[in-house]
Amino acid sequence: MRVRGYAPATPCWTVLTSADPGASADFYGGLFGWQTAAADDGTTTFLLRDLAVAGLAAAPGRPSAWLTYVSTEDIEATAGLVGDAGGTVLLPPTQAGTRGRTSLFADATGAVFGAWQRGTFAGTQVVNESNTICWSEVVTPDVPAAVSFYGKVFGWTERAGSAGAHQEYHEWVATNRVVGGMSPMGAMYPPGTPAHWRTIILVDDCAAIVARAGELGGRLVAGPVDAGIGQGAFLLDPTGAAFLAFELIPELRDTMA
């Protein structure tokens, strides 16, 4: 689905910060057919059919990770709200070429995310179809703290969601729109796992993606598992960045067309 803009307080862009951008480009190109192009802010854009899918930025000396960015009309005000809500400003508002302005934060539970104020670039241009990002969710050990934080910063409210019969799950709602999710960090996570935002990529065949990821140097962490609405597999790319590949059940997939 082609997207031309994002309402405020909506996840709008996702960037892979990679210790080895060349290896990342090869992996995701082989797995999802993504191509790359240089952006005017010094980063790289992953493209599918010449539409922006996600960003790629070098992060030498740091663990590779996927980062979710939330749209804002006033990035300075957002940074102020983050501090007032108990979060941390990791990168103050910064110009990103002509594309817009960016900032990085840690929420009150430690999950790192960004804000994006558009210039010439609004964010991801294609979503909710095969080999594109379809969902972002925060994974946290402290749901009440996260609810308080994101409510203060973005005005989000929380409601119960569905992720399988035996899993607690929450959805973020902004002005009557579901914009993302939240998953409690349970016993399935290794001790010491930090709170984080998770990137989910829609695929046609989860088992085939798992096999192909292994051929390209990735690693299966868990799954495929039944989440009630489809099959998901937790994967690491060759640089160590984690993501979730998800195959929706057909009746739900049809509603996204």
PDB file of C-alpha atoms in Angstrom:
ATOM      1  CA  MET A   1       0.000   0.000   0.000  1.00  0.00           C
ATOM      2  CA  ARG A   2       1.398   3.393  -1.058  1.00  0.00           C
ATOM      3  CA  VAL A   3       1.630   5.952   1.760  1.00  0.00           C
ATOM      4  CA  ARG A   4       2.120   9.678   1.122  1.00  0.00           C
ATOM      5  CA  GLY A   5       2.045  11.082   4.651  1.00  0.00           C
ATOM      6  CA  TYR A   6       1.526  10.387   8.332  1.00  0.00           C
ATOM      7  CA  ALA A   7      -0.613  11.975  11.000  1.00  0.00           C
ATOM      8  CA  PRO A   8       1.219  13.226  14.104  1.00  0.00           C
ATOM      9  CA  ALA A   9       2.013  10.603  16.771  1.00  0.00           C
ATOM     10  CA  THR A  10       2.135   7.773  14.218  1.00  0.00           C
ATOM     11  CA  PRO A  11       5.077   5.418  13.626  1.00  0.00           C
ATOM     12  CA  CYS A  12       6.280   6.676  10.252  1.00  0.00           C
ATOM     13  CA  TRP A  13       9.800   5.430   9.552  1.00  0.00           C
ATOM     14  CA  THR A  14      12.127   2.607  10.524  1.00  0.00           C
ATOM     15  CA  VAL A  15      15.917   2.649  10.289  1.00  0.00           C
ATOM     16  CA  LEU A  16      18.374  -0.208  10.600  1.00  0.00           C
ATOM     17  CA  THR A  17      21.489   1.034  12.372  1.00  0.00           C
ATOM     18  CA  SER A  18      24.113  -1.471  11.295  1.00  0.00           C
ATOM     19  CA  ALA A  19      27.666  -2.261  12.280  1.00  0.00           C
ATOM     20  CA  ASP A  20      28.186  -3.442   8.679  1.00  0.00           C
ATOM     21  CA  PRO A  21      25.849  -1.654   6.233  1.00  0.00           C
ATOM     22  CA  GLY A  22      27.237  -3.569   3.259  1.00  0.00           C
ATOM     23  CA  ALA A  23      26.400  -6.921   4.840  1.00  0.00           C
ATOM     24  CA  SER A  24      22.963  -5.617   5.815  1.00  0.00           C
ATOM     25  CA  ALA A  25      22.248  -4.435   2.281  1.00  0.00           C
ATOM     26  CA  ASP A  26      23.224  -7.834   0.885  1.00  0.00           C
ATOM     27  CA  PHE A  27      21.095  -9.724   3.414  1.00  0.00           C
ATOM     28  CA  TYR A  28      17.875  -7.748   3.054  1.00  0.00           C
ATOM     29  CA  GLY A  29      18.332  -7.511  -0.699  1.00  0.00           C
ATOM     30  CA  GLY A  30      18.570 -11.278  -0.889  1.00  0.00           C
ATOM     31  CA  LEU A  31      15.746 -11.885   1.576  1.00  0.00           C
ATOM     32  CA  PHE A  32      13.160  -9.281   0.540  1.00  0.00           C
ATOM     33  CA  GLY A  33      14.381  -7.928  -2.783  1.00  0.00           C
ATOM     34  CA  TRP A  34      15.194  -4.518  -1.316  1.00  0.00           C
ATOM     35  CA  GLN A  35      17.531  -2.248  -3.256  1.00  0.00           C
ATOM     36  CA  THR A  36      19.487   0.693  -1.831  1.00  0.00           C
ATOM     37  CA  ALA A  37      19.898   4.359  -2.707  1.00  0.00           C
ATOM     38  CA  ALA A  38      21.806   7.183  -1.033  1.00  0.00           C
ATOM     39  CA  ALA A  39      19.862   9.884   0.825  1.00  0.00           C
ATOM     40  CA  ASP A  40      20.969  13.511   1.217  1.00  0.00           C
ATOM     41  CA  ASP A  41      21.464  13.158   4.968  1.00  0.00           C
ATOM     42  CA  GLY A  42      24.283  10.646   4.535  1.00  0.00           C
ATOM     43  CA  THR A  43      22.157   7.566   5.181  1.00  0.00           C
ATOM     44  CA  THR A  44      20.942   4.888   2.780  1.00  0.00           C
ATOM     45  CA  THR A  45      17.337   4.087   1.899  1.00  0.00           C
ATOM     46  CA  PHE A  46      16.030   0.570   1.280  1.00  0.00           C
ATOM     47  CA  LEU A  47      13.712   0.594  -1.733  1.00  0.00           C
ATOM     48  CA  LEU A  48      11.054  -1.761  -3.071  1.00  0.00           C
ATOM     49  CA  ARG A  49       9.718  -0.819  -6.524  1.00  0.00           C
ATOM     50  CA  ASP A  50      11.565   2.508  -6.083  1.00  0.00           C
ATOM     51  CA  LEU A  51       9.538   3.286  -2.939  1.00  0.00           C
ATOM     52  CA  ALA A  52      11.173   3.810   0.456  1.00  0.00           C
ATOM     53  CA  VAL A  53      10.744   0.809   2.742  1.00  0.00           C
ATOM     54  CA  ALA A  54      13.211   1.651   5.519  1.00  0.00           C
ATOM     55  CA  GLY A  55      16.500   3.398   6.226  1.00  0.00           C
ATOM     56  CA  LEU A  56      20.012   2.051   6.704  1.00  0.00           C
ATOM     57  CA  ALA A  57      22.624   3.907   8.730  1.00  0.00           C
ATOM     58  CA  ALA A  58      26.142   2.972   9.776  1.00  0.00           C
ATOM     59  CA  ALA A  59      26.664   2.384  13.500  1.00  0.00           C
ATOM     60  CA  PRO A  60      30.305   1.336  13.883  1.00  0.00           C
ATOM     61  CA  GLY A  61      31.177  -0.057  17.272  1.00  0.00           C
ATOM     62  CA  ARG A  62      27.536  -0.375  18.348  1.00  0.00           C
ATOM     63  CA  PRO A  63      25.150  -3.342  18.258  1.00  0.00           C
ATOM     64  CA  SER A  64      23.005  -3.405  15.126  1.00  0.00           C
ATOM     65  CA  ALA A  65      19.319  -2.679  15.750  1.00  0.00           C
ATOM     66  CA  TRP A  66      16.082  -1.631  14.087  1.00  0.00           C
ATOM     67  CA  LEU A  67      14.753   1.738  15.308  1.00  0.00           C
ATOM     68  CA  THR A  68      11.155   2.971  15.058  1.00  0.00           C
ATOM     69  CA  TYR A  69      10.479   6.677  14.442  1.00  0.00           C
ATOM     70  CA  VAL A  70       7.238   8.448  15.376  1.00  0.00           C
ATOM     71  CA  SER A  71       5.986  11.457  13.424  1.00  0.00           C
ATOM     72  CA  THR A  72       5.788  14.854  15.087  1.00  0.00           C
ATOM     73  CA  GLU A  73       4.996  18.384  13.961  1.00  0.00           C
ATOM     74  CA  ASP A  74       7.292  19.934  16.599  1.00  0.00           C
ATOM     75  CA  ILE A  75      10.352  17.877  17.420  1.00  0.00           C
ATOM     76  CA  GLU A  76      11.625  20.292  20.078  1.00  0.00           C
ATOM     77  CA  ALA A  77       8.325  20.044  21.923  1.00  0.00           C
ATOM     78  CA  THR A  78       8.443  16.242  21.669  1.00  0.00           C
ATOM     79  CA  ALA A  79      11.953  16.219  23.150  1.00  0.00           C
ATOM     80  CA  GLY A  80      10.714  18.323  26.047  1.00  0.00           C
ATOM     81  CA  LEU A  81       7.796  15.982  26.680  1.00  0.00           C
ATOM     82  CA  VAL A  82      10.144  12.977  26.678  1.00  0.00           C
ATOM     83  CA  GLY A  83      12.193  14.501  29.498  1.00  0.00           C
ATOM     84  CA  ASP A  84       9.095  15.525  31.453  1.00  0.00           C
ATOM     85  CA  ALA A  85       7.692  11.970  31.158  1.00  0.00           C
ATOM     86  CA  GLY A  86      10.819  10.319  32.580  1.00  0.00           C
ATOM     87  CA  GLY A  87      12.579   9.452  29.339  1.00  0.00           C
ATOM     88  CA  THR A  88      16.012  10.427  28.075  1.00  0.00           C
ATOM     89  CA  VAL A  89      17.053  12.495  25.058  1.00  0.00           C
ATOM     90  CA  LEU A  90      19.874  10.524  23.404  1.00  0.00           C
ATOM     91  CA  LEU A  91      20.202  12.751  20.336  1.00  0.00           C
ATOM     92  CA  PRO A  92      18.773  16.277  20.459  1.00  0.00           C
ATOM     93  CA  PRO A  93      16.735  17.495  17.483  1.00  0.00           C
ATOM     94  CA  THR A  94      19.037  17.438  14.460  1.00  0.00           C
ATOM     95  CA  GLN A  95      18.644  18.411  10.822  1.00  0.00           C
ATOM     96  CA  ALA A  96      18.703  15.448   8.401  1.00  0.00           C
ATOM     97  CA  GLY A  97      19.492  17.223   5.150  1.00  0.00           C
ATOM     98  CA  THR A  98      16.396  18.510   3.386  1.00  0.00           C
ATOM     99  CA  ARG A  99      14.472  15.413   4.386  1.00  0.00           C
ATOM    100  CA  GLY A 100      13.465  16.588   7.848  1.00  0.00           C
ATOM    101  CA  ARG A 101      14.549  16.702  11.478  1.00  0.00           C
ATOM    102  CA  THR A 102      15.310  13.753  13.721  1.00  0.00           C
ATOM    103  CA  SER A 103      15.894  12.965  17.374  1.00  0.00           C
ATOM    104  CA  LEU A 104      16.534   9.821  19.421  1.00  0.00           C
ATOM    105  CA  PHE A 105      15.103   8.998  22.836  1.00  0.00           C
ATOM    106  CA  ALA A 106      14.878   6.253  25.438  1.00  0.00           C
ATOM    107  CA  ASP A 107      11.462   5.849  27.021  1.00  0.00           C
ATOM    108  CA  ALA A 108      10.901   5.525  30.759  1.00  0.00           C
ATOM    109  CA  THR A 109      11.579   1.762  30.576  1.00  0.00           C
ATOM    110  CA  GLY A 110      14.724   2.110  28.431  1.00  0.00           C
ATOM    111  CA  ALA A 111      13.364   1.310  24.953  1.00  0.00           C
ATOM    112  CA  VAL A 112      15.084   3.424  22.284  1.00  0.00           C
ATOM    113  CA  PHE A 113      13.002   5.107  19.575  1.00  0.00           C
ATOM    114  CA  GLY A 114      13.106   8.211  17.423  1.00  0.00           C
ATOM    115  CA  ALA A 115      10.942  11.120  16.357  1.00  0.00           C
ATOM    116  CA  TRP A 116      10.721  12.455  12.814  1.00  0.00           C
ATOM    117  CA  GLN A 117       9.544  15.895  11.703  1.00  0.00           C
ATOM    118  CA  ARG A 118       9.075  15.855   7.963  1.00  0.00           C
ATOM    119  CA  GLY A 119      10.771  18.135   5.469  1.00  0.00           C
ATOM    120  CA  THR A 120      10.786  16.789   1.935  1.00  0.00           C
ATOM    121  CA  PHE A 121      10.403  13.229   3.254  1.00  0.00           C
ATOM    122  CA  ALA A 122       7.405  11.995   5.242  1.00  0.00           C
ATOM    123  CA  GLY A 123       8.560   8.441   5.975  1.00  0.00           C
ATOM    124  CA  THR A 124       7.959   4.924   4.734  1.00  0.00           C
ATOM    125  CA  GLN A 125       6.267   5.001   1.318  1.00  0.00           C
ATOM    126  CA  VAL A 126       5.008   1.414   1.064  1.00  0.00           C
ATOM    127  CA  VAL A 127       3.571  -0.696   3.913  1.00  0.00           C
ATOM    128  CA  ASN A 128       1.282  -3.652   4.641  1.00  0.00           C
ATOM    129  CA  GLU A 129       2.229  -5.700   1.606  1.00  0.00           C
ATOM    130  CA  SER A 130       4.662  -8.534   1.017  1.00  0.00           C
ATOM    131  CA  ASN A 131       8.237  -7.784   2.112  1.00  0.00           C
ATOM    132  CA  THR A 132       7.405  -4.449   3.748  1.00  0.00           C
ATOM    133  CA  ILE A 133       7.142  -3.341   7.359  1.00  0.00           C
ATOM    134  CA  CYS A 134       3.626  -3.840   8.653  1.00  0.00           C
ATOM    135  CA  TRP A 135       3.838  -3.207  12.404  1.00  0.00           C
ATOM    136  CA  SER A 136       5.970  -1.780  15.201  1.00  0.00           C
ATOM    137  CA  GLU A 137       5.648  -2.619  18.872  1.00  0.00           C
ATOM    138  CA  VAL A 138       7.441  -1.857  22.116  1.00  0.00           C
ATOM    139  CA  VAL A 139       8.553  -4.798  24.246  1.00  0.00           C
ATOM    140  CA  THR A 140       8.843  -3.753  27.880  1.00  0.00           C
ATOM    141  CA  PRO A 141       9.166  -5.230  31.374  1.00  0.00           C
ATOM    142  CA  ASP A 142       6.970  -2.440  32.817  1.00  0.00           C
ATOM    143  CA  VAL A 143       3.667  -1.985  30.990  1.00  0.00           C
ATOM    144  CA  PRO A 144       2.230   0.663  33.380  1.00  0.00           C
ATOM    145  CA  ALA A 145       5.365   2.805  33.035  1.00  0.00           C
ATOM    146  CA  ALA A 146       5.220   2.546  29.238  1.00  0.00           C
ATOM    147  CA  VAL A 147       1.511   3.422  29.192  1.00  0.00           C
ATOM    148  CA  SER A 148       2.191   6.502  31.299  1.00  0.00           C
ATOM    149  CA  PHE A 149       5.194   7.578  29.212  1.00  0.00           C
ATOM    150  CA  TYR A 150       3.689   7.282  25.730  1.00  0.00           C
ATOM    151  CA  GLY A 151       0.424   8.770  26.927  1.00  0.00           C
ATOM    152  CA  LYS A 152       2.249  11.883  28.090  1.00  0.00           C
ATOM    153  CA  VAL A 153       4.502  12.190  25.040  1.00  0.00           C
ATOM    154  CA  PHE A 154       2.160  11.255  22.163  1.00  0.00           C
ATOM    155  CA  GLY A 155      -1.291  11.154  23.739  1.00  0.00           C
ATOM    156  CA  TRP A 156      -1.562   7.429  23.115  1.00  0.00           C
ATOM    157  CA  THR A 157      -4.024   5.322  25.041  1.00  0.00           C
ATOM    158  CA  GLU A 158      -3.767   1.574  25.543  1.00  0.00           C
ATOM    159  CA  ARG A 159      -6.291  -1.181  24.907  1.00  0.00           C
ATOM    160  CA  ALA A 160      -6.168  -4.968  24.981  1.00  0.00           C
ATOM    161  CA  GLY A 161      -5.027  -6.550  21.732  1.00  0.00           C
ATOM    162  CA  SER A 162      -4.806 -10.055  20.310  1.00  0.00           C
ATOM    163  CA  ALA A 163      -1.604 -12.055  19.915  1.00  0.00           C
ATOM    164  CA  GLY A 164      -2.632 -15.609  20.682  1.00  0.00           C
ATOM    165  CA  ALA A 165      -4.834 -17.154  23.341  1.00  0.00           C
ATOM    166  CA  HIS A 166      -2.209 -17.318  26.074  1.00  0.00           C
ATOM    167  CA  GLN A 167      -0.357 -14.043  25.524  1.00  0.00           C
ATOM    168  CA  GLU A 168      -0.978 -10.649  27.014  1.00  0.00           C
ATOM    169  CA  TYR A 169      -0.865  -7.984  24.318  1.00  0.00           C
ATOM    170  CA  HIS A 170      -1.722  -4.299  24.048  1.00  0.00           C
ATOM    171  CA  GLU A 171      -2.442  -1.878  21.221  1.00  0.00           C
ATOM    172  CA  TRP A 172      -1.606   1.822  21.067  1.00  0.00           C
ATOM    173  CA  VAL A 173      -4.485   4.074  20.009  1.00  0.00           C
ATOM    174  CA  ALA A 174      -4.107   7.664  18.785  1.00  0.00           C
ATOM    175  CA  THR A 175      -7.299   9.634  18.020  1.00  0.00           C
ATOM    176  CA  ASN A 176      -9.287   6.423  17.448  1.00  0.00           C
ATOM    177  CA  ARG A 177      -6.571   4.886  15.230  1.00  0.00           C
ATOM    178  CA  VAL A 178      -4.525   1.831  16.217  1.00  0.00           C
ATOM    179  CA  VAL A 179      -0.928   2.883  15.514  1.00  0.00           C
ATOM    180  CA  GLY A 180       1.224   0.190  17.142  1.00  0.00           C
ATOM    181  CA  GLY A 181       1.518  -2.431  19.826  1.00  0.00           C
ATOM    182  CA  MET A 182       3.069  -3.301  23.154  1.00  0.00           C
ATOM    183  CA  SER A 183       4.162  -6.693  24.434  1.00  0.00           C
ATOM    184  CA  PRO A 184       5.164  -7.431  28.044  1.00  0.00           C
ATOM    185  CA  MET A 185       8.634  -8.912  28.400  1.00  0.00           C
ATOM    186  CA  GLY A 186       7.979 -12.315  29.901  1.00  0.00           C
ATOM    187  CA  ALA A 187      10.033 -15.330  30.907  1.00  0.00           C
ATOM    188  CA  MET A 188      10.729 -16.204  27.253  1.00  0.00           C
ATOM    189  CA  TYR A 189      13.288 -13.401  27.084  1.00  0.00           C
ATOM    190  CA  PRO A 190      16.848 -14.045  28.316  1.00  0.00           C
ATOM    191  CA  PRO A 191      17.757 -12.284  31.585  1.00  0.00           C
ATOM    192  CA  GLY A 192      19.072  -8.808  30.957  1.00  0.00           C
ATOM    193  CA  THR A 193      17.196  -8.270  27.683  1.00  0.00           C
ATOM    194  CA  PRO A 194      16.542  -4.525  27.496  1.00  0.00           C
ATOM    195  CA  ALA A 195      13.218  -2.950  26.625  1.00  0.00           C
ATOM    196  CA  HIS A 196      13.099  -2.301  22.892  1.00  0.00           C
ATOM    197  CA  TRP A 197      10.951  -1.495  19.882  1.00  0.00           C
ATOM    198  CA  ARG A 198      10.417  -4.443  17.536  1.00  0.00           C
ATOM    199  CA  THR A 199      10.071  -4.230  13.743  1.00  0.00           C
ATOM    200  CA  ILE A 200       7.718  -6.672  12.023  1.00  0.00           C
ATOM    201  CA  ILE A 201       7.944  -7.455   8.294  1.00  0.00           C
ATOM    202  CA  LEU A 202       5.023  -8.990   6.406  1.00  0.00           C
ATOM    203  CA  VAL A 203       5.872 -12.108   4.387  1.00  0.00           C
ATOM    204  CA  ASP A 204       3.981 -14.560   2.221  1.00  0.00           C
ATOM    205  CA  ASP A 205       5.613 -17.725   3.570  1.00  0.00           C
ATOM    206  CA  CYS A 206       7.215 -17.593   7.001  1.00  0.00           C
ATOM    207  CA  ALA A 207       8.888 -21.000   6.744  1.00  0.00           C
ATOM    208  CA  ALA A 208      10.437 -20.111   3.391  1.00  0.00           C
ATOM    209  CA  ILE A 209      11.759 -16.816   4.781  1.00  0.00           C
ATOM    210  CA  VAL A 210      13.330 -18.651   7.736  1.00  0.00           C
ATOM    211  CA  ALA A 211      15.088 -21.033   5.361  1.00  0.00           C
ATOM    212  CA  ARG A 212      16.269 -18.246   3.068  1.00  0.00           C
ATOM    213  CA  ALA A 213      17.494 -16.134   5.997  1.00  0.00           C
ATOM    214  CA  GLY A 214      19.679 -19.037   7.097  1.00  0.00           C
ATOM    215  CA  GLU A 215      21.147 -19.361   3.605  1.00  0.00           C
ATOM    216  CA  LEU A 216      22.022 -15.655   3.678  1.00  0.00           C
ATOM    217  CA  GLY A 217      23.785 -15.812   7.034  1.00  0.00           C
ATOM    218  CA  GLY A 218      20.894 -14.955   9.342  1.00  0.00           C
ATOM    219  CA  ARG A 219      19.831 -16.948  12.370  1.00  0.00           C
ATOM    220  CA  LEU A 220      16.491 -18.178  13.690  1.00  0.00           C
ATOM    221  CA  VAL A 221      15.932 -17.231  17.340  1.00  0.00           C
ATOM    222  CA  ALA A 222      12.436 -18.669  17.794  1.00  0.00           C
ATOM    223  CA  GLY A 223       9.552 -19.948  15.696  1.00  0.00           C
ATOM    224  CA  PRO A 224       7.739 -20.053  13.511  1.00  0.00           C
ATOM    225  CA  VAL A 225       5.142 -19.713  16.273  1.00  0.00           C
ATOM    226  CA  ASP A 226       1.363 -19.438  16.081  1.00  0.00           C
ATOM    227  CA  ALA A 227       0.179 -16.003  17.219  1.00  0.00           C
ATOM    228  CA  GLY A 228      -3.490 -16.641  16.488  1.00  0.00           C
ATOM    229  CA  ILE A 229      -3.533 -14.136  13.617  1.00  0.00           C
ATOM    230  CA  GLY A 230      -0.687 -15.846  11.785  1.00  0.00           C
ATOM    231  CA  GLN A 231       2.790 -17.368  12.013  1.00  0.00           C
ATOM    232  CA  GLY A 232       5.797 -15.387  13.208  1.00  0.00           C
ATOM    233  CA  ALA A 233       9.524 -16.097  13.342  1.00  0.00           C
ATOM    234  CA  PHE A 234      12.080 -14.149  15.372  1.00  0.00           C
ATOM    235  CA  LEU A 235      15.248 -13.708  13.325  1.00  0.00           C
ATOM    236  CA  LEU A 236      18.686 -12.126  13.603  1.00  0.00           C
ATOM    237  CA  ASP A 237      20.362 -10.744  10.501  1.00  0.00           C
ATOM    238  CA  PRO A 238      24.099 -11.380   9.971  1.00  0.00           C
ATOM    239  CA  THR A 239      25.017  -8.203  11.888  1.00  0.00           C
ATOM    240  CA  GLY A 240      22.871  -9.163  14.910  1.00  0.00           C
ATOM    241  CA  ALA A 241      19.815  -6.950  14.344  1.00  0.00           C
ATOM    242  CA  ALA A 242      16.587  -8.633  15.443  1.00  0.00           C
ATOM    243  CA  PHE A 243      13.275  -8.518  13.563  1.00  0.00           C
ATOM    244  CA  LEU A 244      10.081 -10.524  13.278  1.00  0.00           C
ATOM    245  CA  ALA A 245       8.924 -12.017   9.980  1.00  0.00           C
ATOM    246  CA  PHE A 246       5.157 -12.495  10.030  1.00  0.00           C
ATOM    247  CA  GLU A 247       2.742 -14.397   7.773  1.00  0.00           C
ATOM    248  CA  LEU A 248      -0.848 -13.269   8.372  1.00  0.00           C
ATOM    249  CA  ILE A 249      -3.786 -15.647   8.063  1.00  0.00           C
ATOM    250  CA  PRO A 250      -5.470 -15.149   4.649  1.00  0.00           C
ATOM    251  CA  GLU A 251      -8.666 -13.527   5.925  1.00  0.00           C
ATOM    252  CA  LEU A 252      -6.689 -10.794   7.669  1.00  0.00           C
ATOM    253  CA  ARG A 253      -4.273 -10.405   4.777  1.00  0.00           C
ATOM    254  CA  ASP A 254      -7.229  -9.792   2.477  1.00  0.00           C
ATOM    255  CA  THR A 255      -8.389  -6.836   4.607  1.00  0.00           C
ATOM    256  CA  MET A 256      -5.020  -5.103   4.058  1.00  0.00           C
ATOM    257  CA  ALA A 257      -5.248  -5.150   0.276  1.00  0.00           C
TER     258      ALA A 257
END
